[in-house]
Coordinates of C-alpha atoms in Angstrom, one line a residue:
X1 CA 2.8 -18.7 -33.1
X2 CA 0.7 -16.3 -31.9
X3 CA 0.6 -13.0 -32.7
X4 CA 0.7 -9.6 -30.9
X5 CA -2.6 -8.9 -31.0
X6 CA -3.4 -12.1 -29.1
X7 CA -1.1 -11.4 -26.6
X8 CA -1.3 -10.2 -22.6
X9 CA 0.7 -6.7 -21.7
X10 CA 1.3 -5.9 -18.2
X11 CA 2.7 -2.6 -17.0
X12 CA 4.4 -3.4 -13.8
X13 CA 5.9 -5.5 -11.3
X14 CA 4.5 -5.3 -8.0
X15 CA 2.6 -7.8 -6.2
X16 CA -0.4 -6.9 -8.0
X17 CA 1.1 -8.0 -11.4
X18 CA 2.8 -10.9 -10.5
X19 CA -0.1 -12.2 -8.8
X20 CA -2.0 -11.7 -11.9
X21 CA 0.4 -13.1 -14.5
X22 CA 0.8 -16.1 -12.1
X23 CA -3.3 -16.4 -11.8
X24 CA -3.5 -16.2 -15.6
X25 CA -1.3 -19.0 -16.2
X26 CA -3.7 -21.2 -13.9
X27 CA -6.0 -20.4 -17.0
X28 CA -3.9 -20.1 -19.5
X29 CA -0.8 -21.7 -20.2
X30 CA -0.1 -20.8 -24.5
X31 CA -1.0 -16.5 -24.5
X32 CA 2.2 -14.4 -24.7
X33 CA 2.9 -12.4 -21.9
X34 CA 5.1 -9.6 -21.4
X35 CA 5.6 -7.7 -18.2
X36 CA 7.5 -3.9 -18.1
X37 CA 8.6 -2.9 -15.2
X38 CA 11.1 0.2 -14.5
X39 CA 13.1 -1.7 -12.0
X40 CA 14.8 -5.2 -12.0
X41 CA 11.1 -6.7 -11.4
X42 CA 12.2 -9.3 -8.5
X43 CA 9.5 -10.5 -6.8
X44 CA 8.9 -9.5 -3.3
X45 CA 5.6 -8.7 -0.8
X46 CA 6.2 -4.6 -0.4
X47 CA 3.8 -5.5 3.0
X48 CA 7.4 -6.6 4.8
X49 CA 9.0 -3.6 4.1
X50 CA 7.4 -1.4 7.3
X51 CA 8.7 -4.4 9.8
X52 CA 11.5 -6.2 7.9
X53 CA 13.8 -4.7 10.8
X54 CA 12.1 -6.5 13.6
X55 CA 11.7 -9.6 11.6
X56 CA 15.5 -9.3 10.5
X57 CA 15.4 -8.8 7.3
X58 CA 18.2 -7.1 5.0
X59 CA 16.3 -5.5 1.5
X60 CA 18.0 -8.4 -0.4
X61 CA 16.4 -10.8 1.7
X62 CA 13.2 -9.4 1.1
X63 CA 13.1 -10.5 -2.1
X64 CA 11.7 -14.3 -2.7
X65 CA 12.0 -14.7 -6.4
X66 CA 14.2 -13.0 -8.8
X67 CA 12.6 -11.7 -12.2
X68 CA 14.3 -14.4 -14.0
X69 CA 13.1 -17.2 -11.7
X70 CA 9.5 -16.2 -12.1
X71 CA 9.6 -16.0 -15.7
X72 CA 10.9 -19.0 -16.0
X73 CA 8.1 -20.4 -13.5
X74 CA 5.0 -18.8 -15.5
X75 CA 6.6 -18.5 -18.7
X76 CA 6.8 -14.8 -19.2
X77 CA 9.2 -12.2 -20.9
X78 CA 10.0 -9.5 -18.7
X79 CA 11.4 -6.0 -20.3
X80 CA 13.2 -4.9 -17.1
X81 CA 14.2 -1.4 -16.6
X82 CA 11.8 -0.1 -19.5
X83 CA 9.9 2.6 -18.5
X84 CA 6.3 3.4 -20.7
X85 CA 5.3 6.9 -21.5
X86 CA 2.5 6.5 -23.8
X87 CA -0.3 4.4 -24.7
X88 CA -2.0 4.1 -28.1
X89 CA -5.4 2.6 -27.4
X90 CA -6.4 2.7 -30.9
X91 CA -3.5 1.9 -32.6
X92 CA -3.3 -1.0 -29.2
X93 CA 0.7 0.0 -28.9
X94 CA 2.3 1.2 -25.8
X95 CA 5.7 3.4 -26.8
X96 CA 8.3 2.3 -24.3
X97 CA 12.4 3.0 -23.3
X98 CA 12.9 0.4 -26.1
X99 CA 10.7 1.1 -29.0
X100 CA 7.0 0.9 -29.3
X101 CA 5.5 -2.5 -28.4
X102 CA 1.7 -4.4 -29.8
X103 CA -0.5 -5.5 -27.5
X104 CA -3.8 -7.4 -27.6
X105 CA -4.7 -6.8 -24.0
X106 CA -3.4 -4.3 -21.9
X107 CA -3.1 -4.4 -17.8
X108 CA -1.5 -1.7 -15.7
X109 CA -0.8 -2.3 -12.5
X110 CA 1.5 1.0 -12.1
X111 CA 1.0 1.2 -8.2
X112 CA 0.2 4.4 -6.4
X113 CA 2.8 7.3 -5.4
X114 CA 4.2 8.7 -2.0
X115 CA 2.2 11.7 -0.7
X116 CA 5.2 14.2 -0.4
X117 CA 4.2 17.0 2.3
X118 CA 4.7 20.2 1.2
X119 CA 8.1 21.0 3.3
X120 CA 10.4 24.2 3.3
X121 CA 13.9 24.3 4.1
X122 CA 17.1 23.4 2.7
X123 CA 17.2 19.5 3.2
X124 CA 13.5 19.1 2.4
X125 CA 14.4 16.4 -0.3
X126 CA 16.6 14.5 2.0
X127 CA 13.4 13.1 3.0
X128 CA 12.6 10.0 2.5
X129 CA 9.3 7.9 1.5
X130 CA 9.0 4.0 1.0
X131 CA 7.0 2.7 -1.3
X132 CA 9.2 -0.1 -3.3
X133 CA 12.6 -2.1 -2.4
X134 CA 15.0 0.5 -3.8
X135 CA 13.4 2.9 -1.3
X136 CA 13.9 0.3 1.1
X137 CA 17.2 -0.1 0.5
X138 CA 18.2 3.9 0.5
X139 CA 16.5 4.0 4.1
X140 CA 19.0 0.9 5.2
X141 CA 21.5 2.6 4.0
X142 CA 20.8 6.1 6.2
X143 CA 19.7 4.3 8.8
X144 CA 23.3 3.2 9.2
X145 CA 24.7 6.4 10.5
X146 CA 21.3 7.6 12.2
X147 CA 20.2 7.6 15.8
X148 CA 17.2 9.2 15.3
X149 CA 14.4 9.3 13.0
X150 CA 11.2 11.4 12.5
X151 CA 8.4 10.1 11.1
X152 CA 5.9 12.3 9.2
X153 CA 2.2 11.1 9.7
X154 CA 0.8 8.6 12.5
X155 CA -1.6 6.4 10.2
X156 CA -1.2 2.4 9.8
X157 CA 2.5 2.8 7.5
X158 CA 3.8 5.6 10.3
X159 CA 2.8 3.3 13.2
X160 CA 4.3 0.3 11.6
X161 CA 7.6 1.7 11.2
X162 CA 7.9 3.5 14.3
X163 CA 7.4 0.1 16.1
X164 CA 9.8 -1.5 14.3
X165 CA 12.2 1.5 14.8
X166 CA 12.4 1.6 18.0
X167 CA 12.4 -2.1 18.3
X168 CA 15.8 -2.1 16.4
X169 CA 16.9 0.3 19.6
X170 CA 16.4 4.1 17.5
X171 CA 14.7 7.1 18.9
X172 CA 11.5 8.1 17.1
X173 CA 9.7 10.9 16.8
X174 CA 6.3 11.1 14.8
X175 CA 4.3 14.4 14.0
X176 CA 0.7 14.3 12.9
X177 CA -1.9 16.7 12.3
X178 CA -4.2 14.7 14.4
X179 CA -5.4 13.9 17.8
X180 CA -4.5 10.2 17.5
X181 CA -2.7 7.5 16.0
X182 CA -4.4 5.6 13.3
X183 CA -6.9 8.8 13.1
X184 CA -9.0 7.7 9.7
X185 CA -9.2 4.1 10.8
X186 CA -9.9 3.8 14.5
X187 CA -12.2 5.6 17.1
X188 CA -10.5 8.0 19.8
X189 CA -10.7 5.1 22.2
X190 CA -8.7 2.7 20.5
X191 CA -6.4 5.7 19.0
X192 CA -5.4 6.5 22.4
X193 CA -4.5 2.6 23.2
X194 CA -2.3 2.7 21.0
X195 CA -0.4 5.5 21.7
X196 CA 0.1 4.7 25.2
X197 CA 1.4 1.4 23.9
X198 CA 3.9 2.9 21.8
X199 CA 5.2 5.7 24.3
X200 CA 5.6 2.9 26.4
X201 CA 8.2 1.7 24.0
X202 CA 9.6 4.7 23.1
X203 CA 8.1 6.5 20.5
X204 CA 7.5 10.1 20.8
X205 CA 4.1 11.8 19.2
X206 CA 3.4 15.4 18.4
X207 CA 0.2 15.8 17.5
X208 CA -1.8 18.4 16.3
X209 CA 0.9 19.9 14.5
X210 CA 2.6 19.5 11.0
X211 CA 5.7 19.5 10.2
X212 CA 6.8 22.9 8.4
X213 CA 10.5 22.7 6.9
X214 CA 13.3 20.4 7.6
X215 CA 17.1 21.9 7.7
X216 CA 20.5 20.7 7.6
X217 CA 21.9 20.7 11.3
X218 CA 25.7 21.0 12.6
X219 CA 24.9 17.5 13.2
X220 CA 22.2 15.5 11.3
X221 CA 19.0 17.4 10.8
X222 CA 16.6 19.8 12.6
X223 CA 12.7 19.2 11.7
X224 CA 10.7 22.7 12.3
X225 CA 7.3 22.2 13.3
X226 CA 4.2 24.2 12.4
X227 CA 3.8 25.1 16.5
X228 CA 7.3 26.4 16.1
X229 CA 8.7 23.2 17.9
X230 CA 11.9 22.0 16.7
X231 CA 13.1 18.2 16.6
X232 CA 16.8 16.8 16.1
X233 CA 17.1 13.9 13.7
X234 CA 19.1 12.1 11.8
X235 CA 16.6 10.6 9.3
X236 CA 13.3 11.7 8.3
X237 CA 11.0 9.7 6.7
X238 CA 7.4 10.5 5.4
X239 CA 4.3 8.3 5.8
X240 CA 1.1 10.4 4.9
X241 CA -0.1 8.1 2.1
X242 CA -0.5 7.4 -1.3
X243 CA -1.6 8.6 -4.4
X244 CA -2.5 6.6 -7.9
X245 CA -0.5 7.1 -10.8
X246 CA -2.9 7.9 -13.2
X247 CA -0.8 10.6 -15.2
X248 CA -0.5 7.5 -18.0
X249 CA -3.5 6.5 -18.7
X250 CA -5.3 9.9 -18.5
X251 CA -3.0 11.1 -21.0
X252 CA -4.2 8.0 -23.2
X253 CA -7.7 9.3 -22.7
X254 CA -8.4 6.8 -20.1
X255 CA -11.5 7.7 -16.9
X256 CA -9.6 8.4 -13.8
X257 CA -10.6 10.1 -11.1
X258 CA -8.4 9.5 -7.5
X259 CA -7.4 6.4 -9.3
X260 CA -8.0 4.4 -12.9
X261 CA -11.8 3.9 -13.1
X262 CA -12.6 0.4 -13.5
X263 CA -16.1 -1.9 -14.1
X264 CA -16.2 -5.3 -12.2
X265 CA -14.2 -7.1 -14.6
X266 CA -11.3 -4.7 -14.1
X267 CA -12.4 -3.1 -17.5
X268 CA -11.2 0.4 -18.1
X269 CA -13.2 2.7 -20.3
X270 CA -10.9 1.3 -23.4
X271 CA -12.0 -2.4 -23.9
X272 CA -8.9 -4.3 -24.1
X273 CA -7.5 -1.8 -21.4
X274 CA -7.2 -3.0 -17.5
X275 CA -6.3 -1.7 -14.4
X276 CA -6.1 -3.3 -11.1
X277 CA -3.7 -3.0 -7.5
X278 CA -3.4 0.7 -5.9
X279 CA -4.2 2.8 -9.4
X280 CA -7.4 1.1 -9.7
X281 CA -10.6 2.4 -8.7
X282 CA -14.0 0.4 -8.6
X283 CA -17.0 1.7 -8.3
X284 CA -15.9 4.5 -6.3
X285 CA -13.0 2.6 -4.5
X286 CA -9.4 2.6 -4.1
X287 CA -8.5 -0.1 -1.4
X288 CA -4.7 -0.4 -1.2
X289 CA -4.5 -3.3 0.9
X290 CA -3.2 -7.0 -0.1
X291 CA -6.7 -8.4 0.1
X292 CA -8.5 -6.5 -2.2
X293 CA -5.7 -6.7 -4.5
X294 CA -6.0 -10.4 -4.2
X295 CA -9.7 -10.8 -5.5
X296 CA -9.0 -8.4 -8.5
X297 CA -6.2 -10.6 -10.1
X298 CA -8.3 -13.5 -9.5
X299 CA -11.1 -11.7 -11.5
X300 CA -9.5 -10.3 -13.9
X301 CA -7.5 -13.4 -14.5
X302 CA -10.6 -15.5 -15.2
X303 CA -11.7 -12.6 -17.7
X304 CA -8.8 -12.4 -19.5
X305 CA -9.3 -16.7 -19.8
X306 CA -12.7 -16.0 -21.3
X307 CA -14.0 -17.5 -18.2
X308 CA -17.4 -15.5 -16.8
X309 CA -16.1 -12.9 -13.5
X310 CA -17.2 -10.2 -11.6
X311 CA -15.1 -8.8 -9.4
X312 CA -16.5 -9.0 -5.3
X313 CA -15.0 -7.7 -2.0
X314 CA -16.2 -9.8 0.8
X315 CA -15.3 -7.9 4.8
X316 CA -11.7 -7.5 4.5
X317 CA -10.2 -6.4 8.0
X318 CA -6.8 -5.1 8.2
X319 CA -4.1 -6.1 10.9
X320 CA -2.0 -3.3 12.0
X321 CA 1.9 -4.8 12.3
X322 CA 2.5 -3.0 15.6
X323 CA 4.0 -6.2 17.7
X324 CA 3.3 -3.4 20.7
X325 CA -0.3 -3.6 20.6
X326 CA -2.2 -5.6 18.2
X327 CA -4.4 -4.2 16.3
X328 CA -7.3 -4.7 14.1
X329 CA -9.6 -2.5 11.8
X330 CA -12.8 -3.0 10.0
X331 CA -13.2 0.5 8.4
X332 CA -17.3 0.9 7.7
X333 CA -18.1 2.5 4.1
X334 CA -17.8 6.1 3.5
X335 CA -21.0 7.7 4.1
X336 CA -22.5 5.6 6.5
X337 CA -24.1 6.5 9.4
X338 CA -24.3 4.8 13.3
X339 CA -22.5 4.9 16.2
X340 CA -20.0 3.0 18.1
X341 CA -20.2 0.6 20.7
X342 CA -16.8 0.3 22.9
X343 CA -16.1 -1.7 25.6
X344 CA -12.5 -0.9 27.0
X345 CA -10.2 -1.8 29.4
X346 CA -6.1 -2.5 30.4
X347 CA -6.6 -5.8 27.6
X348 CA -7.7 -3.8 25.3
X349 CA -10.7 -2.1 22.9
X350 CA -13.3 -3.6 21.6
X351 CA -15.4 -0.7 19.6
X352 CA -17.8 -1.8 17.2
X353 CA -19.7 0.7 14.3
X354 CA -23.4 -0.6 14.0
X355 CA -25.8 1.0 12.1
X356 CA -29.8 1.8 13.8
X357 CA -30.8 -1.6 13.4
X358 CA -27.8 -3.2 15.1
X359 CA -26.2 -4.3 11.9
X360 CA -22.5 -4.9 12.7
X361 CA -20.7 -2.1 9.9
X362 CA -17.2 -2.1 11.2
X363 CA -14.5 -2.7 14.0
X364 CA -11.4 -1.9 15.9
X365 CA -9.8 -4.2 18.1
X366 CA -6.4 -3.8 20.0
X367 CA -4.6 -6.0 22.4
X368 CA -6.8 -9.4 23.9
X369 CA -10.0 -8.1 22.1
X370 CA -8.3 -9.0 18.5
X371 CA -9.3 -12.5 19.5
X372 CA -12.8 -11.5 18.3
X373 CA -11.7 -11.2 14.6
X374 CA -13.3 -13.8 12.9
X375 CA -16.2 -13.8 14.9
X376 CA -16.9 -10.3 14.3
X377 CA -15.8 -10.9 10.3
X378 CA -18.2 -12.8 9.3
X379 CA -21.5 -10.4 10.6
X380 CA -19.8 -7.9 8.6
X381 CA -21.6 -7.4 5.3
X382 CA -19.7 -7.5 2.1
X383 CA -17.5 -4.3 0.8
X384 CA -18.8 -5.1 -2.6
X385 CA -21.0 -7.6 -3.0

């Protein structure tokens, strides 16, 4: 039998664990491993959650695997409910809700956090974020008994669920800051594509404005904006991003910075210590998408089978879930510089980043110019190569 310092520790149970433990077993059928996970660790694609009304999908159906079903299929142990609040990287212990724990290698795929907005008034935390199936499942719940909901921020998650809002027959309101939907990922053009597509259906923007406080109303609540604008609603939800928990593994000493610095094996700057999914950070990104995600637990999988891996991002677009319009983004790399070519019209935008050379860098397509996506794709040079 082996013993615990031969065997594999993973902290969490997200999609980015379970697709690890289940690409480690392609490797490695005999090594121990143990997953902790603070909730009932069911396995379920947290993608769904922002259009599981339109698709008609209750938060129980969401799930596809219980925790006990995919142990049994990869031949895990799960510790459900167990939260971890410290890790011993010399000692290589982790002290959990049930006692202290050995490991031989150590992977934490804690997730990221919801980015609350800083919100006055007196039903500020009646608003809700969601970032896992229990949220899901409290926003089913209120959405019972609502009518209308307000969406805080107008990026990829805020247009997602307004679609699929007012799809399922609510008014929605969403406030953002900006000019334009999908500000940090699309140019103007496209932006205002898809806002026209979306008022068509129903959804209401207000932008360039925050919201300031929310209250309790006779009836429902009241959302105060920053322009001194206020908005009935039942239900409001926030959508202004994510943050990596790093709190963990900086106490343990660990190199974060926005998320869990990581080499291209996964590697954190403890050696038997790995990070990968929203809380890891490689060489300077945090890319909280499925793909990504995808090539990191098939690295670090291989590494952990003593198999030779380095970790690679080929071009990764991301499809916007907004059955209104649909939409697709190639985001160029921070820092680089070129301009866009657009070509737009009723079917839709076609804007493409190149750099002074006429090197395709990036992409945004809406509507009948999404057809291009795999053309465009494979000009695009690798994220991390």
């Amino acid at each position: 039998m082996m013993s615990p310092a031969q065997s594999l520790v993973i902290v969490g149970s997200g999609l980015a664990a379970w697709t690890l433990a289940r690409e480690f077993r392609k490797h490695d059928a005999q090594t121990p491993v143990t997953l902790i996970t603070r909730d009932n660790g069911d396995f379920y694609s947290k993608p769904m959650l922002s259009n599981a009304l339109s698709s008609g999908k209750t938060a129980a159906q969401l799930v596809s695997a219980t925790s006990a079903a995919m142990a049994q299929q990869l031949g895990v142990k799960v510790m459900a409910h167990t939260g971890v609040t410290a890790i011993d990287p010399v000692a290589h212990r982790i002290i959990t809700s049930q006692g202290p724990l050995a490991y031989g290698r150590l992977v934490l795929a804690l997730g990221a956090d919801p980015v609350r907005p800083d919100l006055q008034g007196d039903a500020a935390q009646q608003v809700l974020a969601i970032n896992d199936l229990q949220d899901y499942t409290t926003f089913r719940q209120r959405l019972e008994e609502a009518h209308q909901v307000t969406i805080i921020g107008a990026g990829l998650i805020g247009c997602e669920f307004a679609n699929d809002l007012v799809h399922a027959g609510y008014q929605v309101d969403v406030i953002d800051p900006g000019t334009q939907p999908l500000g940090r990922l699309a140019p103007p053009v496209a932006g205002e594509q898809v806002q026209q597509a979306l008022t068509r259906i129903g959804v209401r923007f207000h932008f360039g404005t925050s919201a300031h406080a929310v209250h309790v109303a006779p009836k429902g609540l009241q959302v105060e904006l920053a322009n001194g604008q206020r908005l009935s609603s039942d239900l409001v939800l926030s959508a202004v991003g994510l943050r990596p928990r790093v709190a963990l593994a900086q106490a343990a000493g660990l190199k974060t910075a926005r998320g869990i610095a990581v080499n291209r094996q996964l590697q954190t700057s403890q050696p038997d210590i790995f990070a990968l999914g929203d809380v890891a950070e490689v060489e300077g990104l945090v890319l909280p998408y499925v793909m990504p995600l995808m090539h990191e637990a098939r690295t670090l999988a291989a590494h952990l089978a003593g198999q030779s891996a380095m970790l690679r991002y080929p071009a990764m677009p991301v499809v916007v879930k907004t059955p209104a319009i649909p939409v697709v983004v190639s985001t160029q790399a921070a820092g680089t510089t070129g301009r866009w070519l657009i070509h737009s019209d009723t079917d839709g935008v076609d804007a493409r980043f190149i750099d002074s050379d006429g090197a395709l860098l990036g992409f945004a397509l809406t509507g009948l110019a999404t057809t291009e996506k795999n053309n465009l794709q494979k000009s695009l040079p690798a994220v991390l190569a």
